[in-house]
Amino acid sequence: MKEQERQYKPKIVRAKINIPYRDWKEYREEWKGQGFTGRDFKNMQKADQYFNGLELLLSSWSYDHHSCWHLYSWEKSIDERVKLAMYHAEQYSPFPAYRDDFEGFCGDWEAGRYEPGGVYTFSHDQVEVLEVLQEEEDNIDHERTEKAVRQAREAEFQKRRRERATKRKYRPKRRK
């Protein structure tokens, strides 16, 4: 099998997002104890409502055991709504690059420089699959991959072991 055929391809679908309207206090109940503020819950609500009703391209991956749908792409005609949703998501991100900086966010978005701190996901109950565009293909030899990981770990362990063995140990001089 050629190396280029040994790649993983996620499932990709065209789907409609259906997120029922909820008061921000319901978000607070759902995410209680996670360190979010009232402002964060309001931004979660706004992001969800900007995404609600949109048709998006979503992907599903084996690395997270297909636990949710990942935002993959969207049509240019809905770019403004996706931009606003992502800006509000940025506001409650644990590593926000654009906290209260809408102009900076828009500038980077328009220039194609925006990089989210993580992937935006949707739960299965928020997604109505309209069309499957690509089925998942897992052509990776998992045994071979596991073996390579074990070998790399062992090589790193042996490297550290050799480094420790060759270091001069500090030994205080004995007093006579």
JSON list of C-alpha atoms in Angstrom, two decimals:
[
{"chain": "A", "resi": 1, "resn": "MET", "atom": "CA", "xyz": [0.00, 0.00, 0.00]},
{"chain": "A", "resi": 2, "resn": "LYS", "atom": "CA", "xyz": [1.37, 3.39, -0.92]},
{"chain": "A", "resi": 3, "resn": "GLU", "atom": "CA", "xyz": [2.18, 5.72, 1.97]},
{"chain": "A", "resi": 4, "resn": "GLN", "atom": "CA", "xyz": [-0.29, 8.35, 0.74]},
{"chain": "A", "resi": 5, "resn": "GLU", "atom": "CA", "xyz": [-3.04, 5.70, 0.92]},
{"chain": "A", "resi": 6, "resn": "ARG", "atom": "CA", "xyz": [-2.15, 5.04, 4.56]},
{"chain": "A", "resi": 7, "resn": "GLN", "atom": "CA", "xyz": [-3.77, 8.16, 5.81]},
{"chain": "A", "resi": 8, "resn": "TYR", "atom": "CA", "xyz": [-6.79, 8.80, 7.93]},
{"chain": "A", "resi": 9, "resn": "LYS", "atom": "CA", "xyz": [-9.74, 10.70, 6.48]},
{"chain": "A", "resi": 10, "resn": "PRO", "atom": "CA", "xyz": [-12.56, 11.81, 8.79]},
{"chain": "A", "resi": 11, "resn": "LYS", "atom": "CA", "xyz": [-16.23, 11.54, 7.99]},
{"chain": "A", "resi": 12, "resn": "ILE", "atom": "CA", "xyz": [-17.41, 14.85, 6.51]},
{"chain": "A", "resi": 13, "resn": "VAL", "atom": "CA", "xyz": [-21.05, 15.85, 6.30]},
{"chain": "A", "resi": 14, "resn": "ARG", "atom": "CA", "xyz": [-23.19, 18.79, 5.30]},
{"chain": "A", "resi": 15, "resn": "ALA", "atom": "CA", "xyz": [-25.45, 19.42, 8.27]},
{"chain": "A", "resi": 16, "resn": "LYS", "atom": "CA", "xyz": [-27.92, 21.86, 9.74]},
{"chain": "A", "resi": 17, "resn": "ILE", "atom": "CA", "xyz": [-27.30, 23.12, 13.25]},
{"chain": "A", "resi": 18, "resn": "ASN", "atom": "CA", "xyz": [-30.34, 22.99, 15.55]},
{"chain": "A", "resi": 19, "resn": "ILE", "atom": "CA", "xyz": [-29.63, 24.50, 18.94]},
{"chain": "A", "resi": 20, "resn": "PRO", "atom": "CA", "xyz": [-32.77, 25.32, 20.93]},
{"chain": "A", "resi": 21, "resn": "TYR", "atom": "CA", "xyz": [-32.81, 28.74, 22.53]},
{"chain": "A", "resi": 22, "resn": "ARG", "atom": "CA", "xyz": [-31.76, 28.64, 26.18]},
{"chain": "A", "resi": 23, "resn": "ASP", "atom": "CA", "xyz": [-31.40, 31.37, 28.75]},
{"chain": "A", "resi": 24, "resn": "TRP", "atom": "CA", "xyz": [-27.80, 32.02, 29.78]},
{"chain": "A", "resi": 25, "resn": "LYS", "atom": "CA", "xyz": [-28.67, 30.74, 33.26]},
{"chain": "A", "resi": 26, "resn": "GLU", "atom": "CA", "xyz": [-29.25, 27.29, 31.76]},
{"chain": "A", "resi": 27, "resn": "TYR", "atom": "CA", "xyz": [-25.69, 27.38, 30.45]},
{"chain": "A", "resi": 28, "resn": "ARG", "atom": "CA", "xyz": [-24.57, 28.24, 33.97]},
{"chain": "A", "resi": 29, "resn": "GLU", "atom": "CA", "xyz": [-26.31, 25.13, 35.31]},
{"chain": "A", "resi": 30, "resn": "GLU", "atom": "CA", "xyz": [-24.81, 22.92, 32.60]},
{"chain": "A", "resi": 31, "resn": "TRP", "atom": "CA", "xyz": [-21.26, 24.21, 33.04]},
{"chain": "A", "resi": 32, "resn": "LYS", "atom": "CA", "xyz": [-21.34, 24.72, 36.81]},
{"chain": "A", "resi": 33, "resn": "GLY", "atom": "CA", "xyz": [-17.98, 24.40, 38.49]},
{"chain": "A", "resi": 34, "resn": "GLN", "atom": "CA", "xyz": [-15.96, 24.79, 35.28]},
{"chain": "A", "resi": 35, "resn": "GLY", "atom": "CA", "xyz": [-14.63, 28.27, 36.12]},
{"chain": "A", "resi": 36, "resn": "PHE", "atom": "CA", "xyz": [-16.82, 30.22, 33.71]},
{"chain": "A", "resi": 37, "resn": "THR", "atom": "CA", "xyz": [-18.33, 33.62, 34.59]},
{"chain": "A", "resi": 38, "resn": "GLY", "atom": "CA", "xyz": [-21.79, 35.02, 33.88]},
{"chain": "A", "resi": 39, "resn": "ARG", "atom": "CA", "xyz": [-20.27, 36.90, 30.96]},
{"chain": "A", "resi": 40, "resn": "ASP", "atom": "CA", "xyz": [-18.89, 33.62, 29.59]},
{"chain": "A", "resi": 41, "resn": "PHE", "atom": "CA", "xyz": [-22.33, 31.98, 29.74]},
{"chain": "A", "resi": 42, "resn": "LYS", "atom": "CA", "xyz": [-23.85, 34.90, 27.83]},
{"chain": "A", "resi": 43, "resn": "ASN", "atom": "CA", "xyz": [-21.16, 34.55, 25.16]},
{"chain": "A", "resi": 44, "resn": "MET", "atom": "CA", "xyz": [-21.85, 30.78, 24.93]},
{"chain": "A", "resi": 45, "resn": "GLN", "atom": "CA", "xyz": [-25.51, 31.60, 24.36]},
{"chain": "A", "resi": 46, "resn": "LYS", "atom": "CA", "xyz": [-24.67, 34.17, 21.65]},
{"chain": "A", "resi": 47, "resn": "ALA", "atom": "CA", "xyz": [-22.26, 31.83, 19.83]},
{"chain": "A", "resi": 48, "resn": "ASP", "atom": "CA", "xyz": [-24.87, 29.05, 19.81]},
{"chain": "A", "resi": 49, "resn": "GLN", "atom": "CA", "xyz": [-27.55, 31.36, 18.47]},
{"chain": "A", "resi": 50, "resn": "TYR", "atom": "CA", "xyz": [-25.31, 32.63, 15.65]},
{"chain": "A", "resi": 51, "resn": "PHE", "atom": "CA", "xyz": [-24.66, 29.00, 14.64]},
{"chain": "A", "resi": 52, "resn": "ASN", "atom": "CA", "xyz": [-28.30, 27.97, 15.05]},
{"chain": "A", "resi": 53, "resn": "GLY", "atom": "CA", "xyz": [-30.00, 27.24, 11.72]},
{"chain": "A", "resi": 54, "resn": "LEU", "atom": "CA", "xyz": [-26.81, 27.35, 9.64]},
{"chain": "A", "resi": 55, "resn": "GLU", "atom": "CA", "xyz": [-25.78, 24.66, 7.19]},
{"chain": "A", "resi": 56, "resn": "LEU", "atom": "CA", "xyz": [-22.14, 23.81, 7.83]},
{"chain": "A", "resi": 57, "resn": "LEU", "atom": "CA", "xyz": [-19.62, 21.20, 6.87]},
{"chain": "A", "resi": 58, "resn": "LEU", "atom": "CA", "xyz": [-18.74, 19.12, 9.92]},
{"chain": "A", "resi": 59, "resn": "SER", "atom": "CA", "xyz": [-16.27, 16.33, 10.52]},
{"chain": "A", "resi": 60, "resn": "SER", "atom": "CA", "xyz": [-16.22, 13.34, 12.85]},
{"chain": "A", "resi": 61, "resn": "TRP", "atom": "CA", "xyz": [-12.90, 11.87, 14.04]},
{"chain": "A", "resi": 62, "resn": "SER", "atom": "CA", "xyz": [-11.82, 8.60, 15.58]},
{"chain": "A", "resi": 63, "resn": "TYR", "atom": "CA", "xyz": [-9.32, 10.26, 17.95]},
{"chain": "A", "resi": 64, "resn": "ASP", "atom": "CA", "xyz": [-12.21, 11.49, 20.12]},
{"chain": "A", "resi": 65, "resn": "HIS", "atom": "CA", "xyz": [-14.22, 8.31, 19.49]},
{"chain": "A", "resi": 66, "resn": "HIS", "atom": "CA", "xyz": [-16.72, 10.24, 17.35]},
{"chain": "A", "resi": 67, "resn": "SER", "atom": "CA", "xyz": [-18.06, 11.92, 20.52]},
{"chain": "A", "resi": 68, "resn": "CYS", "atom": "CA", "xyz": [-19.04, 15.14, 18.73]},
{"chain": "A", "resi": 69, "resn": "TRP", "atom": "CA", "xyz": [-19.05, 16.96, 15.39]},
{"chain": "A", "resi": 70, "resn": "HIS", "atom": "CA", "xyz": [-16.20, 19.35, 14.57]},
{"chain": "A", "resi": 71, "resn": "LEU", "atom": "CA", "xyz": [-16.66, 22.57, 12.61]},
{"chain": "A", "resi": 72, "resn": "TYR", "atom": "CA", "xyz": [-14.94, 21.88, 9.29]},
{"chain": "A", "resi": 73, "resn": "SER", "atom": "CA", "xyz": [-15.99, 24.54, 6.78]},
{"chain": "A", "resi": 74, "resn": "TRP", "atom": "CA", "xyz": [-18.88, 26.70, 5.55]},
{"chain": "A", "resi": 75, "resn": "GLU", "atom": "CA", "xyz": [-20.19, 28.58, 2.53]},
{"chain": "A", "resi": 76, "resn": "LYS", "atom": "CA", "xyz": [-18.90, 32.10, 1.93]},
{"chain": "A", "resi": 77, "resn": "SER", "atom": "CA", "xyz": [-22.49, 33.42, 2.09]},
{"chain": "A", "resi": 78, "resn": "ILE", "atom": "CA", "xyz": [-22.69, 32.71, 5.86]},
{"chain": "A", "resi": 79, "resn": "ASP", "atom": "CA", "xyz": [-19.17, 33.84, 6.71]},
{"chain": "A", "resi": 80, "resn": "GLU", "atom": "CA", "xyz": [-20.38, 36.89, 8.67]},
{"chain": "A", "resi": 81, "resn": "ARG", "atom": "CA", "xyz": [-22.51, 34.78, 11.03]},
{"chain": "A", "resi": 82, "resn": "VAL", "atom": "CA", "xyz": [-19.73, 32.24, 11.54]},
{"chain": "A", "resi": 83, "resn": "LYS", "atom": "CA", "xyz": [-17.32, 35.11, 12.24]},
{"chain": "A", "resi": 84, "resn": "LEU", "atom": "CA", "xyz": [-19.64, 36.54, 14.91]},
{"chain": "A", "resi": 85, "resn": "ALA", "atom": "CA", "xyz": [-20.15, 33.09, 16.46]},
{"chain": "A", "resi": 86, "resn": "MET", "atom": "CA", "xyz": [-16.42, 32.50, 16.60]},
{"chain": "A", "resi": 87, "resn": "TYR", "atom": "CA", "xyz": [-15.80, 35.94, 18.12]},
{"chain": "A", "resi": 88, "resn": "HIS", "atom": "CA", "xyz": [-18.22, 35.13, 20.96]},
{"chain": "A", "resi": 89, "resn": "ALA", "atom": "CA", "xyz": [-16.59, 31.70, 21.38]},
{"chain": "A", "resi": 90, "resn": "GLU", "atom": "CA", "xyz": [-13.24, 33.52, 21.65]},
{"chain": "A", "resi": 91, "resn": "GLN", "atom": "CA", "xyz": [-14.60, 35.45, 24.64]},
{"chain": "A", "resi": 92, "resn": "TYR", "atom": "CA", "xyz": [-14.99, 32.33, 26.82]},
{"chain": "A", "resi": 93, "resn": "SER", "atom": "CA", "xyz": [-11.97, 30.46, 25.49]},
{"chain": "A", "resi": 94, "resn": "PRO", "atom": "CA", "xyz": [-9.44, 29.50, 28.19]},
{"chain": "A", "resi": 95, "resn": "PHE", "atom": "CA", "xyz": [-6.74, 31.07, 25.98]},
{"chain": "A", "resi": 96, "resn": "PRO", "atom": "CA", "xyz": [-8.43, 34.00, 24.27]},
{"chain": "A", "resi": 97, "resn": "ALA", "atom": "CA", "xyz": [-6.40, 35.87, 21.70]},
{"chain": "A", "resi": 98, "resn": "TYR", "atom": "CA", "xyz": [-9.09, 38.53, 21.15]},
{"chain": "A", "resi": 99, "resn": "ARG", "atom": "CA", "xyz": [-10.75, 39.20, 24.51]},
{"chain": "A", "resi": 100, "resn": "ASP", "atom": "CA", "xyz": [-12.74, 42.41, 24.00]},
{"chain": "A", "resi": 101, "resn": "ASP", "atom": "CA", "xyz": [-10.85, 43.09, 20.75]},
{"chain": "A", "resi": 102, "resn": "PHE", "atom": "CA", "xyz": [-13.49, 42.88, 18.03]},
{"chain": "A", "resi": 103, "resn": "GLU", "atom": "CA", "xyz": [-11.56, 45.12, 15.62]},
{"chain": "A", "resi": 104, "resn": "GLY", "atom": "CA", "xyz": [-8.39, 43.03, 15.94]},
{"chain": "A", "resi": 105, "resn": "PHE", "atom": "CA", "xyz": [-10.41, 39.84, 15.52]},
{"chain": "A", "resi": 106, "resn": "CYS", "atom": "CA", "xyz": [-12.18, 41.18, 12.40]},
{"chain": "A", "resi": 107, "resn": "GLY", "atom": "CA", "xyz": [-8.90, 42.38, 10.90]},
{"chain": "A", "resi": 108, "resn": "ASP", "atom": "CA", "xyz": [-7.28, 38.97, 11.33]},
{"chain": "A", "resi": 109, "resn": "TRP", "atom": "CA", "xyz": [-10.43, 37.17, 10.14]},
{"chain": "A", "resi": 110, "resn": "GLU", "atom": "CA", "xyz": [-10.63, 39.24, 6.94]},
{"chain": "A", "resi": 111, "resn": "ALA", "atom": "CA", "xyz": [-6.90, 38.81, 6.29]},
{"chain": "A", "resi": 112, "resn": "GLY", "atom": "CA", "xyz": [-7.16, 35.02, 6.81]},
{"chain": "A", "resi": 113, "resn": "ARG", "atom": "CA", "xyz": [-4.83, 35.12, 9.84]},
{"chain": "A", "resi": 114, "resn": "TYR", "atom": "CA", "xyz": [-7.36, 34.04, 12.48]},
{"chain": "A", "resi": 115, "resn": "GLU", "atom": "CA", "xyz": [-6.38, 30.79, 14.19]},
{"chain": "A", "resi": 116, "resn": "PRO", "atom": "CA", "xyz": [-8.77, 29.54, 16.88]},
{"chain": "A", "resi": 117, "resn": "GLY", "atom": "CA", "xyz": [-7.27, 28.22, 20.09]},
{"chain": "A", "resi": 118, "resn": "GLY", "atom": "CA", "xyz": [-9.18, 24.97, 19.61]},
{"chain": "A", "resi": 119, "resn": "VAL", "atom": "CA", "xyz": [-11.80, 23.27, 17.52]},
{"chain": "A", "resi": 120, "resn": "TYR", "atom": "CA", "xyz": [-15.45, 24.31, 17.78]},
{"chain": "A", "resi": 121, "resn": "THR", "atom": "CA", "xyz": [-17.66, 21.29, 18.36]},
{"chain": "A", "resi": 122, "resn": "PHE", "atom": "CA", "xyz": [-21.35, 20.44, 18.31]},
{"chain": "A", "resi": 123, "resn": "SER", "atom": "CA", "xyz": [-23.04, 17.63, 20.20]},
{"chain": "A", "resi": 124, "resn": "HIS", "atom": "CA", "xyz": [-24.83, 14.95, 18.21]},
{"chain": "A", "resi": 125, "resn": "ASP", "atom": "CA", "xyz": [-28.25, 16.20, 19.29]},
{"chain": "A", "resi": 126, "resn": "GLN", "atom": "CA", "xyz": [-27.49, 19.68, 17.84]},
{"chain": "A", "resi": 127, "resn": "VAL", "atom": "CA", "xyz": [-26.76, 18.33, 14.36]},
{"chain": "A", "resi": 128, "resn": "GLU", "atom": "CA", "xyz": [-29.08, 17.21, 11.58]},
{"chain": "A", "resi": 129, "resn": "VAL", "atom": "CA", "xyz": [-27.01, 15.42, 8.93]},
{"chain": "A", "resi": 130, "resn": "LEU", "atom": "CA", "xyz": [-28.25, 16.40, 5.47]},
{"chain": "A", "resi": 131, "resn": "GLU", "atom": "CA", "xyz": [-25.65, 14.72, 3.28]},
{"chain": "A", "resi": 132, "resn": "VAL", "atom": "CA", "xyz": [-22.53, 12.60, 3.76]},
{"chain": "A", "resi": 133, "resn": "LEU", "atom": "CA", "xyz": [-19.76, 14.09, 1.63]},
{"chain": "A", "resi": 134, "resn": "GLN", "atom": "CA", "xyz": [-16.93, 11.76, 2.66]},
{"chain": "A", "resi": 135, "resn": "GLU", "atom": "CA", "xyz": [-17.03, 8.50, 4.55]},
{"chain": "A", "resi": 136, "resn": "GLU", "atom": "CA", "xyz": [-14.40, 7.87, 7.17]},
{"chain": "A", "resi": 137, "resn": "GLU", "atom": "CA", "xyz": [-11.32, 6.06, 5.89]},
{"chain": "A", "resi": 138, "resn": "ASP", "atom": "CA", "xyz": [-8.91, 4.61, 8.39]},
{"chain": "A", "resi": 139, "resn": "ASN", "atom": "CA", "xyz": [-6.05, 3.13, 6.38]},
{"chain": "A", "resi": 140, "resn": "ILE", "atom": "CA", "xyz": [-3.54, 3.47, 9.19]},
{"chain": "A", "resi": 141, "resn": "ASP", "atom": "CA", "xyz": [-1.77, 0.31, 10.31]},
{"chain": "A", "resi": 142, "resn": "HIS", "atom": "CA", "xyz": [-2.46, 0.73, 14.03]},
{"chain": "A", "resi": 143, "resn": "GLU", "atom": "CA", "xyz": [-0.16, -2.14, 15.09]},
{"chain": "A", "resi": 144, "resn": "ARG", "atom": "CA", "xyz": [2.72, -0.60, 13.15]},
{"chain": "A", "resi": 145, "resn": "THR", "atom": "CA", "xyz": [1.95, 2.82, 14.65]},
{"chain": "A", "resi": 146, "resn": "GLU", "atom": "CA", "xyz": [1.86, 1.43, 18.21]},
{"chain": "A", "resi": 147, "resn": "LYS", "atom": "CA", "xyz": [5.15, -0.38, 17.60]},
{"chain": "A", "resi": 148, "resn": "ALA", "atom": "CA", "xyz": [6.77, 2.84, 16.34]},
{"chain": "A", "resi": 149, "resn": "VAL", "atom": "CA", "xyz": [5.49, 4.74, 19.40]},
{"chain": "A", "resi": 150, "resn": "ARG", "atom": "CA", "xyz": [6.90, 2.07, 21.75]},
{"chain": "A", "resi": 151, "resn": "GLN", "atom": "CA", "xyz": [10.25, 2.16, 19.93]},
{"chain": "A", "resi": 152, "resn": "ALA", "atom": "CA", "xyz": [10.41, 5.97, 20.13]},
{"chain": "A", "resi": 153, "resn": "ARG", "atom": "CA", "xyz": [9.64, 5.90, 23.86]},
{"chain": "A", "resi": 154, "resn": "GLU", "atom": "CA", "xyz": [12.26, 3.24, 24.46]},
{"chain": "A", "resi": 155, "resn": "ALA", "atom": "CA", "xyz": [14.85, 5.20, 22.45]},
{"chain": "A", "resi": 156, "resn": "GLU", "atom": "CA", "xyz": [14.10, 8.33, 24.50]},
{"chain": "A", "resi": 157, "resn": "PHE", "atom": "CA", "xyz": [14.36, 6.36, 27.75]},
{"chain": "A", "resi": 158, "resn": "GLN", "atom": "CA", "xyz": [17.74, 4.90, 26.70]},
{"chain": "A", "resi": 159, "resn": "LYS", "atom": "CA", "xyz": [18.99, 8.35, 25.65]},
{"chain": "A", "resi": 160, "resn": "ARG", "atom": "CA", "xyz": [18.13, 9.81, 29.07]},
{"chain": "A", "resi": 161, "resn": "ARG", "atom": "CA", "xyz": [19.69, 6.78, 30.76]},
{"chain": "A", "resi": 162, "resn": "ARG", "atom": "CA", "xyz": [22.98, 7.27, 28.86]},
{"chain": "A", "resi": 163, "resn": "GLU", "atom": "CA", "xyz": [22.96, 10.99, 29.68]},
{"chain": "A", "resi": 164, "resn": "ARG", "atom": "CA", "xyz": [22.49, 10.27, 33.39]},
{"chain": "A", "resi": 165, "resn": "ALA", "atom": "CA", "xyz": [25.22, 7.64, 33.35]},
{"chain": "A", "resi": 166, "resn": "THR", "atom": "CA", "xyz": [27.77, 9.98, 31.79]},
{"chain": "A", "resi": 167, "resn": "LYS", "atom": "CA", "xyz": [27.09, 12.98, 34.03]},
{"chain": "A", "resi": 168, "resn": "ARG", "atom": "CA", "xyz": [29.62, 13.64, 36.75]},
{"chain": "A", "resi": 169, "resn": "LYS", "atom": "CA", "xyz": [27.98, 13.34, 40.04]},
{"chain": "A", "resi": 170, "resn": "TYR", "atom": "CA", "xyz": [28.64, 16.00, 42.61]},
{"chain": "A", "resi": 171, "resn": "ARG", "atom": "CA", "xyz": [30.30, 14.54, 45.64]},
{"chain": "A", "resi": 172, "resn": "PRO", "atom": "CA", "xyz": [31.35, 16.84, 48.41]},
{"chain": "A", "resi": 173, "resn": "LYS", "atom": "CA", "xyz": [34.96, 16.50, 49.48]},
{"chain": "A", "resi": 174, "resn": "ARG", "atom": "CA", "xyz": [35.48, 14.78, 52.74]},
{"chain": "A", "resi": 175, "resn": "ARG", "atom": "CA", "xyz": [37.10, 16.73, 55.46]},
{"chain": "A", "resi": 176, "resn": "LYS", "atom": "CA", "xyz": [40.08, 15.20, 57.14]}
]
